[in-house]
Amino acid sequence: MMSTGSDSNVTLWVKSELFSYGALPIAPHPRLTFNNIKKIVIYAKNKGESCFPKISYSVWRHIACNKLLLTEDLSWMYFHTCHLFSEDISPIERMEWDQEMSNCSTKQERDQLKSRVKVNTLKFVLYLYVQQIHKVSLKASLVAGDEWPTTRSSSPDLDGTGRSTPRGNKTLDDHSHLVYIQSNMHEILELLVDPESYNRNNPSESLVSVQALSAISFLIAGSIDKCKSLLPIQDIAVLQTVQHRTGYSKLTKSFTLRPLQLWIKDCLVQNMFGISACIASGRRLSWAGAGEEKDVKSETKKRGKIATNAHVVPKEHIKGNKIIIMSQVSKQTIGRSSNTLENSSVKIHRCHYSYLYLLSPLRSVTIEKCRSTTIVLGPVETTVYLSHCEKVTLIAPCRNIMISGSTLCNLYTLTPNRPVILGGNDTLLLAPYHTFYPSIEDHMNKVGIGSSKNLWDQPLCVGPDHKDEGPVWELLPVSEFFTFNIPFEVEGTTTSIPGGLPNKYQKSVTQRQKQIDSWQKTVKDAGLNKQQRKEFQELVESRFHVWLAETNYKRELDSLVVPPPSTAT
């Protein structure tokens, strides 16, 4: 048996990734209730091997569309999102699946391919249950003026001031994740109980098998050595030193529900690798930047905060745990490609009038409450979540993207899944990914994102405030489309935009280049003498500088006097 620490050394915490990127930040579908989710377990068990321990999409689609009355698009989004976070699929396998999907020419072929996808049944029902964290309690709202659970006084904002995010936003709120799990632990464990061993007279005496408990590792992580290493919760729960508290029986190889529930709740603490912990004890990163107002003496005091917990995360558990926080970066240009950045979950918060180039393969990215900022990302393995932003330009290859409460934002994306547009948005422009850097294809291969399938122009609008006659999004007009150049030298072999551009945008770029070539030829053939060429050049440069000043591009160019992206921290 593994090392046995004392019971007092056991620490459990709620993983943030599933809540931040798996739970849609809108009120859940009214039929996704505990009772209906529990029926899915019973249904799957009765169907046998085709549904348990793994359930296929075809079975879930039948339940979702015919029983719960979800739309097919929403059903698939739930399923593939759970699959992304719960199944250990290699980057190559994900790219091969995307390629197969892009080769399908009919809906029937796509449906057949989707029907082959399976997820762990118990993890999937837990994923569906987690959607309830955004359920609005009218009673709590009337009493507290907020959604339940209320966390205004106990959850620090990214700037450490103690303010929680507005509108009851729980995406970055470790405390609300903890409160939700603590408050609903009985129902969560009840979903894991084998229907045949359920004790109707005394539900607390029902049994949870070791195999079933392993599904909760989807939500909860644990350690017995102060986070030097992490262990699955089921391995901790069967340790000799804790069996008396978890209600474990060697005979039945199962746990009694009530003592298991009490033990978990007693050991739960706030996320050891979450936002709050990173703010409190993270290591400050001195990433080179430029473009500050250097004539303002206090500017150095206002410089943005960049911190990470990379130094404390066990190497074998980096994904979903290694965090980098960038907060209050203002009027700066930051370009970075580093080992610290690679595979991290990045939180970009309250950044204004800046240009951020994070050119490494990333795990996930949240962009919250930013204004007038351009953000260029390396490929993102899971999800980019844009929340409560204004006039943000996002350029990124990513597996998923969600947008909520944002306005006047331009999104240039390469994504194999439909962009999810949630509530509170206005004037979103969608456009194809339009840039590259030399190592981008290598980075895309590392996270499993290919260029064969790009659904940038097929958004899925989720929530009650979407109307066909007044969409909050539109495709970027061809006349306003320009390619984007990344102004840093990076090693690599990529020399063009991955996957190329859609035909109509490529034609526009080609036509514009022809106009430039024609203009250059006209100037060359004008027969100007040396003095005339000098005067003409001065005139063009003068007009160019006026244009730079009027469009605010001058500050962007001036701020590029920064070191090239480094391989250090």
Coordinates of C-alpha atoms in Angstrom, one line a residue:
M1 CA 0.0 0.0 0.0
M2 CA 1.1 3.6 -0.6
S3 CA 2.6 5.9 2.1
T4 CA 0.1 6.5 4.9
G5 CA 0.1 10.0 6.3
S6 CA -1.9 10.8 9.4
D7 CA -5.5 11.8 8.9
S8 CA -4.6 15.4 10.0
N9 CA -2.4 15.7 6.9
V10 CA -5.2 15.1 4.4
T11 CA -6.1 18.1 2.4
L12 CA -8.8 18.2 -0.3
W13 CA -9.8 21.1 -2.5
V14 CA -12.2 21.8 -5.4
K15 CA -10.6 22.0 -8.8
S16 CA -11.3 25.3 -10.5
E17 CA -10.9 24.3 -14.2
L18 CA -14.3 22.5 -14.5
F19 CA -16.1 25.4 -12.9
S20 CA -14.2 28.1 -14.8
Y21 CA -14.5 26.6 -18.3
G22 CA -17.0 23.7 -18.1
A23 CA -19.9 25.3 -16.2
L24 CA -21.7 27.8 -18.5
P25 CA -22.1 31.1 -16.7
I26 CA -25.8 31.3 -17.4
A27 CA -28.8 29.8 -15.6
P28 CA -28.9 26.1 -16.5
H29 CA -31.6 24.5 -18.6
P30 CA -34.6 24.1 -16.3
R31 CA -34.7 20.4 -16.8
L32 CA -31.1 19.8 -15.7
T33 CA -32.3 19.2 -12.1
F34 CA -30.9 16.8 -9.6
N35 CA -33.7 14.3 -10.0
N36 CA -33.4 14.2 -13.8
I37 CA -29.6 13.9 -13.6
K38 CA -30.0 11.0 -11.1
K39 CA -32.4 9.3 -13.6
I40 CA -29.6 9.3 -16.2
V41 CA -27.5 7.1 -13.8
I42 CA -30.4 4.7 -13.4
Y43 CA -31.1 4.7 -17.1
A44 CA -27.4 4.1 -18.0
K45 CA -27.1 1.2 -15.5
N46 CA -30.2 -0.5 -16.9
K47 CA -28.9 -0.2 -20.4
G48 CA -25.8 -2.2 -19.4
E49 CA -22.4 -2.1 -21.1
S50 CA -23.5 0.4 -23.8
C51 CA -24.0 3.1 -21.2
F52 CA -21.9 2.1 -18.2
P53 CA -19.2 2.8 -17.1
K54 CA -19.1 5.0 -20.3
I55 CA -22.0 6.6 -22.1
S56 CA -21.9 7.3 -25.8
Y57 CA -23.1 10.5 -27.3
S58 CA -25.9 8.8 -29.2
V59 CA -27.5 7.7 -25.9
W60 CA -27.0 11.1 -24.3
R61 CA -28.5 12.8 -27.4
H62 CA -31.6 10.6 -27.1
I63 CA -31.9 11.5 -23.4
A64 CA -31.1 15.2 -23.9
C65 CA -33.3 15.8 -26.9
N66 CA -36.2 13.5 -26.2
K67 CA -36.5 13.5 -22.5
L68 CA -34.9 16.8 -21.3
L69 CA -35.8 18.8 -24.4
L70 CA -32.4 20.3 -24.9
T71 CA -31.4 21.4 -28.4
E72 CA -29.0 19.1 -30.2
D73 CA -26.4 21.8 -30.4
L74 CA -26.5 22.4 -26.6
S75 CA -26.4 18.6 -26.0
W76 CA -23.3 18.2 -28.1
M77 CA -21.6 21.2 -26.5
Y78 CA -22.2 19.7 -23.0
F79 CA -20.9 16.4 -24.1
H80 CA -17.7 17.4 -26.0
T81 CA -16.8 19.9 -23.2
C82 CA -17.0 17.2 -20.6
H83 CA -15.0 14.9 -22.9
L84 CA -12.3 17.6 -23.2
F85 CA -11.8 17.9 -19.5
S86 CA -12.5 14.3 -18.3
E87 CA -10.9 12.1 -20.9
D88 CA -7.1 11.7 -21.3
I89 CA -6.9 12.0 -25.1
S90 CA -3.6 12.7 -26.8
P91 CA -3.1 15.8 -29.0
I92 CA -2.7 13.6 -32.1
E93 CA -6.0 11.8 -31.4
R94 CA -7.8 15.1 -31.1
M95 CA -6.3 16.4 -34.3
E96 CA -7.2 13.2 -36.2
W97 CA -10.8 13.4 -34.9
D98 CA -11.1 17.0 -36.0
Q99 CA -9.7 16.0 -39.5
E100 CA -12.3 13.2 -39.7
M101 CA -15.1 15.6 -38.8
S102 CA -13.9 18.1 -41.4
N103 CA -14.0 15.3 -44.0
C104 CA -17.7 14.6 -43.3
S105 CA -19.9 16.1 -46.1
T106 CA -23.3 15.4 -44.6
K107 CA -25.0 15.7 -41.2
Q108 CA -25.5 12.0 -41.1
E109 CA -21.8 11.3 -41.4
R110 CA -21.1 13.9 -38.7
D111 CA -23.7 12.3 -36.4
Q112 CA -22.2 8.8 -37.0
L113 CA -18.7 10.2 -36.0
K114 CA -20.1 11.9 -32.9
S115 CA -21.9 8.7 -31.8
R116 CA -18.5 7.0 -31.4
V117 CA -17.5 9.5 -28.7
K118 CA -17.9 8.2 -25.1
V119 CA -17.3 9.8 -21.7
N120 CA -17.3 8.3 -18.2
T121 CA -20.9 8.1 -17.2
L122 CA -20.5 9.2 -13.6
K123 CA -18.1 12.1 -14.5
F124 CA -20.7 13.2 -17.0
V125 CA -23.5 13.4 -14.5
L126 CA -21.3 15.3 -12.2
Y127 CA -20.5 17.7 -15.0
L128 CA -24.2 18.2 -15.6
Y129 CA -24.8 18.8 -11.9
V130 CA -22.0 21.4 -11.8
Q131 CA -24.1 23.5 -14.2
Q132 CA -26.3 24.3 -11.2
I133 CA -23.7 26.6 -9.7
H134 CA -25.1 29.4 -11.9
K135 CA -28.7 28.7 -11.0
V136 CA -30.3 31.9 -9.7
S137 CA -32.0 31.7 -6.3
L138 CA -34.8 34.3 -6.3
K139 CA -35.1 34.1 -2.5
A140 CA -31.4 34.7 -2.0
S141 CA -31.4 37.5 -4.6
L142 CA -34.2 39.3 -2.7
V143 CA -32.5 39.0 0.6
A144 CA -28.9 39.6 -0.4
G145 CA -29.2 41.4 -3.7
D146 CA -27.0 38.8 -5.3
E147 CA -27.0 35.3 -6.7
W148 CA -26.5 32.4 -4.3
P149 CA -23.9 31.7 -2.9
T150 CA -23.0 35.2 -2.0
T151 CA -19.2 35.8 -1.8
R152 CA -18.7 39.5 -1.9
S153 CA -16.9 39.8 1.4
S154 CA -14.8 36.7 1.2
S155 CA -13.4 36.4 -2.3
P156 CA -10.5 38.6 -3.3
D157 CA -10.4 40.3 -6.7
L158 CA -7.4 39.8 -8.8
D159 CA -5.9 43.1 -7.5
G160 CA -6.2 41.8 -4.0
T161 CA -8.6 44.4 -2.8
G162 CA -11.2 41.9 -1.4
R163 CA -13.9 42.8 -4.0
S164 CA -15.6 39.9 -5.7
T165 CA -16.4 40.0 -9.4
P166 CA -19.6 41.8 -10.4
R167 CA -22.9 40.3 -11.2
G168 CA -22.3 37.3 -9.0
N169 CA -19.6 36.1 -11.5
K170 CA -18.2 32.8 -10.1
T171 CA -15.9 32.0 -12.9
L172 CA -12.7 33.1 -11.1
D173 CA -14.1 32.7 -7.6
D174 CA -12.5 29.8 -5.8
H175 CA -14.6 30.5 -2.7
S176 CA -17.9 30.0 -4.5
H177 CA -16.6 26.7 -5.9
L178 CA -15.9 25.5 -2.4
V179 CA -19.2 26.7 -1.0
Y180 CA -21.1 25.0 -3.8
I181 CA -19.4 21.7 -3.3
Q182 CA -19.8 21.8 0.5
S183 CA -23.4 22.8 0.3
N184 CA -24.3 20.1 -2.2
M185 CA -22.0 17.2 -1.2
H186 CA -24.8 14.9 -0.2
E187 CA -26.5 15.1 -3.6
I188 CA -23.1 14.8 -5.4
L189 CA -22.4 11.6 -3.5
E190 CA -25.9 10.3 -4.0
L191 CA -25.4 10.6 -7.8
L192 CA -22.5 8.1 -7.4
V193 CA -24.5 5.6 -5.4
D194 CA -25.2 2.4 -7.3
P195 CA -29.0 2.3 -7.7
E196 CA -29.2 -1.3 -6.5
S197 CA -27.5 -0.4 -3.2
Y198 CA -29.5 2.8 -2.6
N199 CA -31.1 2.7 0.8
R200 CA -34.5 4.3 0.4
N201 CA -35.3 4.2 4.2
N202 CA -32.0 5.7 5.1
P203 CA -30.2 7.3 2.2
S204 CA -27.2 8.2 4.3
E205 CA -26.5 4.5 4.8
S206 CA -26.2 3.9 1.0
L207 CA -22.9 2.7 -0.3
V208 CA -20.5 4.4 -2.7
S209 CA -18.0 2.0 -4.4
V210 CA -14.3 2.9 -4.8
Q211 CA -14.8 2.9 -8.5
A212 CA -17.7 5.3 -8.2
L213 CA -15.7 7.6 -5.9
S214 CA -13.0 7.8 -8.4
A215 CA -15.4 9.9 -10.6
I216 CA -15.3 12.7 -8.0
S217 CA -11.6 13.2 -8.7
F218 CA -13.0 15.1 -11.7
L219 CA -14.1 17.7 -9.2
I220 CA -11.8 17.3 -6.1
A221 CA -8.0 17.0 -5.8
G222 CA -6.1 15.9 -2.7
S223 CA -2.7 15.6 -1.0
I224 CA -1.3 14.0 2.2
D225 CA 2.1 15.7 2.1
K226 CA 1.3 19.4 1.9
C227 CA 0.9 19.4 -1.9
K228 CA 4.3 18.1 -2.7
S229 CA 2.4 15.5 -4.6
L230 CA -1.2 14.9 -5.5
L231 CA -3.3 11.8 -5.0
P232 CA -6.7 10.7 -6.3
I233 CA -9.4 11.1 -3.7
Q234 CA -10.3 7.4 -3.8
D235 CA -6.6 6.4 -3.0
I236 CA -6.6 8.8 0.0
A237 CA -10.0 7.6 1.2
V238 CA -8.8 3.9 1.5
L239 CA -5.6 4.7 3.5
Q240 CA -5.4 2.7 6.7
T241 CA -5.2 5.9 8.8
V242 CA -8.5 7.4 7.4
Q243 CA -10.7 4.4 6.8
H244 CA -12.4 4.8 10.2
R245 CA -13.5 8.3 9.1
T246 CA -14.5 7.6 5.4
G247 CA -16.7 4.6 6.3
Y248 CA -14.6 2.3 4.1
S249 CA -15.3 -1.5 4.2
K250 CA -12.6 -3.8 2.9
L251 CA -15.3 -6.5 2.6
T252 CA -17.6 -4.6 0.2
K253 CA -14.9 -2.3 -1.1
S254 CA -17.2 0.6 -0.7
F255 CA -17.9 3.6 1.6
T256 CA -20.9 4.4 3.6
L257 CA -22.3 7.7 2.3
R258 CA -22.7 9.7 5.5
P259 CA -19.2 9.3 7.0
L260 CA -17.7 9.7 3.6
Q261 CA -19.6 13.0 3.2
L262 CA -18.6 14.3 6.6
W263 CA -14.9 13.4 6.0
I264 CA -14.8 15.1 2.6
K265 CA -16.4 18.3 4.0
D266 CA -14.1 18.3 6.9
C267 CA -11.0 18.0 4.7
L268 CA -12.0 20.6 2.1
V269 CA -10.1 23.8 2.0
Q270 CA -9.9 26.6 -0.6
N271 CA -8.1 25.6 -3.8
M272 CA -4.4 25.2 -3.1
F273 CA -3.6 26.1 -6.8
G274 CA -6.4 28.6 -7.3
I275 CA -6.5 32.4 -8.0
S276 CA -6.7 33.3 -4.3
A277 CA -3.7 31.2 -3.4
C278 CA -1.7 32.6 -6.3
I279 CA -2.5 36.2 -5.3
A280 CA -1.5 35.5 -1.7
S281 CA 1.7 33.6 -2.2
G282 CA 2.5 33.5 -5.9
R283 CA 5.9 34.5 -7.3
R284 CA 6.1 37.9 -9.0
L285 CA 7.2 37.9 -12.6
S286 CA 9.2 40.8 -14.0
W287 CA 8.2 40.4 -17.6
A288 CA 9.8 43.2 -19.7
G289 CA 7.4 45.7 -21.0
A290 CA 7.4 49.2 -22.5
G291 CA 5.1 52.0 -23.3
E292 CA 4.6 53.3 -19.8
E293 CA 4.2 57.0 -19.3
K294 CA 7.8 57.5 -18.2
D295 CA 7.3 61.2 -17.5
V296 CA 4.9 60.3 -14.7
K297 CA 6.9 59.7 -11.5
S298 CA 4.3 57.4 -10.0
E299 CA 4.0 55.3 -13.0
T300 CA 6.3 52.5 -11.6
K301 CA 3.9 52.2 -8.7
K302 CA 1.0 51.6 -11.0
R303 CA 2.8 49.0 -13.1
G304 CA 0.7 45.9 -13.7
K305 CA 1.0 42.8 -11.5
I306 CA 2.1 39.6 -13.0
A307 CA 2.4 36.5 -10.8
T308 CA 2.5 32.7 -11.0
N309 CA 2.3 29.6 -8.8
A310 CA 4.5 27.6 -11.2
H311 CA 7.2 27.1 -8.6
V312 CA 4.8 25.2 -6.3
V313 CA 2.9 23.0 -8.7
P314 CA 4.1 19.4 -9.0
K315 CA 5.5 18.8 -12.5
E316 CA 3.2 15.9 -13.2
H317 CA 0.1 17.9 -12.4
I318 CA 0.7 21.2 -14.3
K319 CA -2.4 21.1 -16.4
G320 CA -5.2 23.0 -14.8
N321 CA -3.1 23.9 -11.8
K322 CA -0.3 26.1 -13.1
I323 CA -1.6 29.7 -13.1
I324 CA -0.3 33.0 -14.4
I325 CA -2.2 36.1 -13.4
M326 CA -1.8 39.4 -15.4
S327 CA -3.7 42.2 -13.7
Q328 CA -3.9 45.9 -14.3
V329 CA -1.3 46.0 -17.1
S330 CA -1.9 49.5 -18.6
K331 CA -0.3 51.2 -21.7
Q332 CA 2.3 48.5 -22.1
T333 CA 3.4 46.0 -24.7
I334 CA 4.4 42.6 -23.4
G335 CA 5.7 39.9 -25.6
R336 CA 6.5 36.5 -24.1
S337 CA 7.2 32.9 -25.0
S338 CA 8.6 30.9 -22.1
N339 CA 8.7 27.7 -20.2
T340 CA 6.8 29.3 -17.3
L341 CA 4.0 30.4 -19.7
E342 CA 3.8 27.0 -21.5
N343 CA 0.7 24.8 -20.5
S344 CA -0.4 27.4 -17.9
S345 CA -3.9 28.7 -17.2
V346 CA -3.7 32.4 -17.8
K347 CA -5.9 35.0 -16.2
I348 CA -5.8 38.4 -17.8
H349 CA -7.6 40.9 -15.7
R350 CA -8.3 44.7 -15.9
C351 CA -5.7 45.3 -18.6
H352 CA -6.2 48.6 -20.5
Y353 CA -4.7 50.1 -23.7
S354 CA -2.1 47.4 -23.9
Y355 CA -0.7 44.9 -26.4
L356 CA -0.2 41.4 -25.0
Y357 CA 1.6 38.7 -27.0
L358 CA 1.6 35.3 -25.1
L359 CA 3.3 33.1 -27.8
S360 CA 3.4 29.7 -26.1
P361 CA 1.1 26.7 -26.0
L362 CA -1.4 27.4 -23.2
R363 CA -3.9 25.3 -21.2
S364 CA -6.7 27.9 -20.8
V365 CA -7.2 31.6 -20.8
T366 CA -9.7 33.9 -19.1
I367 CA -9.8 37.6 -20.2
E368 CA -11.9 39.6 -17.8
K369 CA -12.8 43.3 -17.5
C370 CA -10.2 44.4 -20.1
R371 CA -10.6 47.5 -22.3
S372 CA -9.0 48.7 -25.5
T373 CA -6.4 45.9 -25.5
T374 CA -5.1 43.6 -28.2
I375 CA -4.3 40.1 -27.0
V376 CA -2.5 37.6 -29.2
L377 CA -2.3 34.1 -27.9
G378 CA -0.5 30.9 -28.7
P379 CA -2.7 27.9 -29.2
V380 CA -5.0 27.2 -26.3
E381 CA -5.6 23.5 -25.5
T382 CA -9.1 23.9 -23.9
T383 CA -11.0 27.2 -23.6
V384 CA -10.6 31.0 -24.0
Y385 CA -13.3 32.8 -21.9
L386 CA -13.8 36.5 -22.7
S387 CA -15.9 38.2 -20.0
H388 CA -17.1 41.8 -19.4
C389 CA -14.6 43.3 -21.9
E390 CA -14.8 46.3 -24.1
K391 CA -13.0 47.1 -27.3
V392 CA -10.7 44.0 -27.0
T393 CA -9.2 42.4 -30.1
L394 CA -8.5 38.7 -29.5
I395 CA -6.3 36.7 -31.9
A396 CA -6.1 33.0 -31.0
P397 CA -6.2 29.4 -32.1
C398 CA -8.2 27.6 -29.4
R399 CA -10.4 24.5 -29.0
N400 CA -13.3 26.4 -27.4
I401 CA -14.1 30.0 -27.0
M402 CA -16.9 31.6 -24.8
I403 CA -17.9 35.2 -24.8
S404 CA -20.1 36.8 -22.0
G405 CA -21.0 40.4 -21.2
S406 CA -18.6 42.0 -23.7
T407 CA -19.1 44.7 -26.3
L408 CA -17.3 46.1 -29.4
C409 CA -14.8 43.2 -29.4
N410 CA -13.1 41.7 -32.5
L411 CA -12.4 38.0 -32.4
Y412 CA -9.9 36.4 -34.9
T413 CA -10.0 32.7 -34.2
L414 CA -9.1 29.3 -35.4
T415 CA -11.3 26.9 -33.5
P416 CA -12.7 23.4 -34.3
N417 CA -15.8 24.0 -32.2
R418 CA -18.5 26.7 -32.6
P419 CA -17.8 29.9 -30.6
V420 CA -20.3 30.1 -27.7
I421 CA -21.9 33.5 -27.3
L422 CA -23.6 33.8 -23.9
G423 CA -25.6 36.7 -22.5
G424 CA -24.9 40.4 -22.2
N425 CA -22.9 40.8 -25.4
D426 CA -23.2 43.5 -28.0
T427 CA -21.5 44.3 -31.3
L428 CA -19.1 41.3 -31.6
L429 CA -17.2 41.0 -34.9
L430 CA -16.1 37.5 -35.8
A431 CA -13.2 36.9 -38.2
P432 CA -10.9 34.2 -39.3
Y433 CA -7.5 33.7 -37.7
H434 CA -5.2 36.0 -39.7
T435 CA -1.6 35.8 -38.4
F436 CA 1.2 33.4 -37.6
Y437 CA 4.6 33.2 -35.9
P438 CA 7.3 30.8 -36.9
S439 CA 6.7 28.2 -34.1
I440 CA 2.9 28.3 -34.1
E441 CA 2.4 25.0 -35.9
D442 CA 4.7 23.2 -33.5
H443 CA 2.7 24.7 -30.6
M444 CA -0.6 23.7 -32.2
N445 CA 0.6 20.1 -32.5
K446 CA 1.5 20.1 -28.8
V447 CA -2.0 21.0 -27.7
G448 CA -3.9 19.1 -30.4
I449 CA -5.3 21.9 -32.5
G450 CA -5.1 21.4 -36.3
S451 CA -6.0 23.8 -39.1
S452 CA -8.3 21.5 -41.1
K453 CA -11.5 22.6 -39.3
N454 CA -12.4 26.2 -38.4
L455 CA -15.9 27.1 -37.2
W456 CA -15.1 30.7 -36.4
D457 CA -18.1 31.9 -38.4
Q458 CA -20.7 29.5 -36.9
P459 CA -21.4 30.8 -33.4
L460 CA -23.7 29.0 -31.0
C461 CA -25.9 31.6 -29.1
V462 CA -26.9 30.3 -25.7
G463 CA -29.3 32.0 -23.3
P464 CA -32.6 33.8 -23.4
D465 CA -31.5 37.2 -24.7
H466 CA -30.7 36.2 -28.3
K467 CA -33.0 37.2 -31.1
D468 CA -32.7 36.3 -34.7
E469 CA -33.8 39.8 -35.8
G470 CA -31.2 41.5 -33.7
P471 CA -28.1 39.4 -33.4
V472 CA -25.3 40.6 -31.2
W473 CA -22.6 39.4 -33.6
E474 CA -21.7 39.7 -37.3
L475 CA -18.9 38.6 -39.6
L476 CA -16.1 41.1 -40.2
P477 CA -16.8 42.8 -43.5
V478 CA -14.2 41.9 -46.1
S479 CA -13.4 45.6 -46.7
E480 CA -12.2 45.9 -43.1
F481 CA -10.1 42.8 -43.1
F482 CA -6.3 43.0 -42.9
T483 CA -3.7 40.4 -42.0
F484 CA -1.8 40.9 -38.7
N485 CA 2.0 40.8 -38.3
I486 CA 3.5 39.7 -35.0
P487 CA 6.4 42.1 -34.4
F488 CA 8.8 39.7 -32.7
E489 CA 11.5 37.3 -33.9
V490 CA 10.7 33.7 -32.9
E491 CA 12.5 30.5 -34.1
G492 CA 10.4 28.1 -36.2
T493 CA 9.5 26.9 -39.6
T494 CA 5.9 28.2 -40.1
T495 CA 5.8 30.9 -42.9
S496 CA 2.1 31.4 -43.5
I497 CA -1.2 31.5 -41.7
P498 CA -2.2 27.9 -40.6
G499 CA -5.0 26.7 -42.8
G500 CA -4.9 29.8 -44.9
L501 CA -7.7 32.3 -45.2
P502 CA -11.3 31.8 -46.4
N503 CA -11.6 32.6 -50.2
K504 CA -13.3 35.9 -49.9
Y505 CA -10.8 37.2 -47.4
Q506 CA -7.9 35.9 -49.3
K507 CA -9.2 37.6 -52.5
S508 CA -9.4 40.9 -50.6
V509 CA -5.8 40.5 -49.3
T510 CA -4.6 39.6 -52.8
Q511 CA -6.4 42.6 -54.4
R512 CA -5.0 44.9 -51.8
Q513 CA -1.4 43.7 -52.5
K514 CA -2.0 44.2 -56.2
Q515 CA -2.9 47.8 -55.5
I516 CA 0.3 48.3 -53.5
D517 CA 2.3 46.8 -56.3
S518 CA 0.6 49.1 -58.8
W519 CA 1.3 52.1 -56.6
Q520 CA 4.9 51.2 -56.3
K521 CA 5.2 50.8 -60.1
T522 CA 3.5 54.1 -60.6
V523 CA 6.0 55.9 -58.4
K524 CA 8.9 54.0 -60.1
D525 CA 7.7 55.0 -63.6
A526 CA 7.0 58.6 -62.7
G527 CA 10.5 59.7 -63.7
L528 CA 11.2 61.8 -60.6
N529 CA 14.6 63.4 -60.2
K530 CA 16.6 63.0 -57.0
Q531 CA 15.2 66.2 -55.4
Q532 CA 11.6 65.3 -56.4
R533 CA 12.0 61.8 -54.9
K534 CA 13.3 63.3 -51.7
E535 CA 10.4 65.8 -51.4
F536 CA 7.9 63.0 -52.3
Q537 CA 9.3 60.7 -49.6
E538 CA 9.1 63.5 -47.0
L539 CA 5.5 64.2 -47.9
V540 CA 4.6 60.5 -47.7
E541 CA 6.3 60.2 -44.3
S542 CA 4.6 63.3 -43.0
R543 CA 1.2 62.0 -44.0
F544 CA 2.1 58.6 -42.6
H545 CA 3.0 60.1 -39.2
V546 CA -0.3 62.1 -39.1
W547 CA -2.2 58.9 -39.8
L548 CA -0.3 57.0 -37.0
A549 CA -1.2 59.7 -34.5
E550 CA -4.8 59.9 -35.6
T551 CA -5.3 56.1 -35.3
N552 CA -3.3 55.7 -32.1
Y553 CA -0.9 53.3 -33.9
K554 CA 2.1 55.5 -33.0
R555 CA 2.0 54.5 -29.4
E556 CA 1.7 50.9 -30.4
L557 CA 4.8 51.2 -32.6
D558 CA 6.7 53.2 -30.0
S559 CA 6.0 50.5 -27.3
L560 CA 7.6 47.8 -29.4
V561 CA 11.0 48.8 -28.1
V562 CA 11.1 45.7 -25.9
P563 CA 13.3 42.6 -25.7
P564 CA 12.2 39.7 -27.9
P565 CA 10.3 36.9 -26.3
S566 CA 12.5 35.0 -23.9
T567 CA 12.9 31.4 -23.0
A568 CA 13.4 32.3 -19.3
T569 CA 10.6 32.9 -16.9

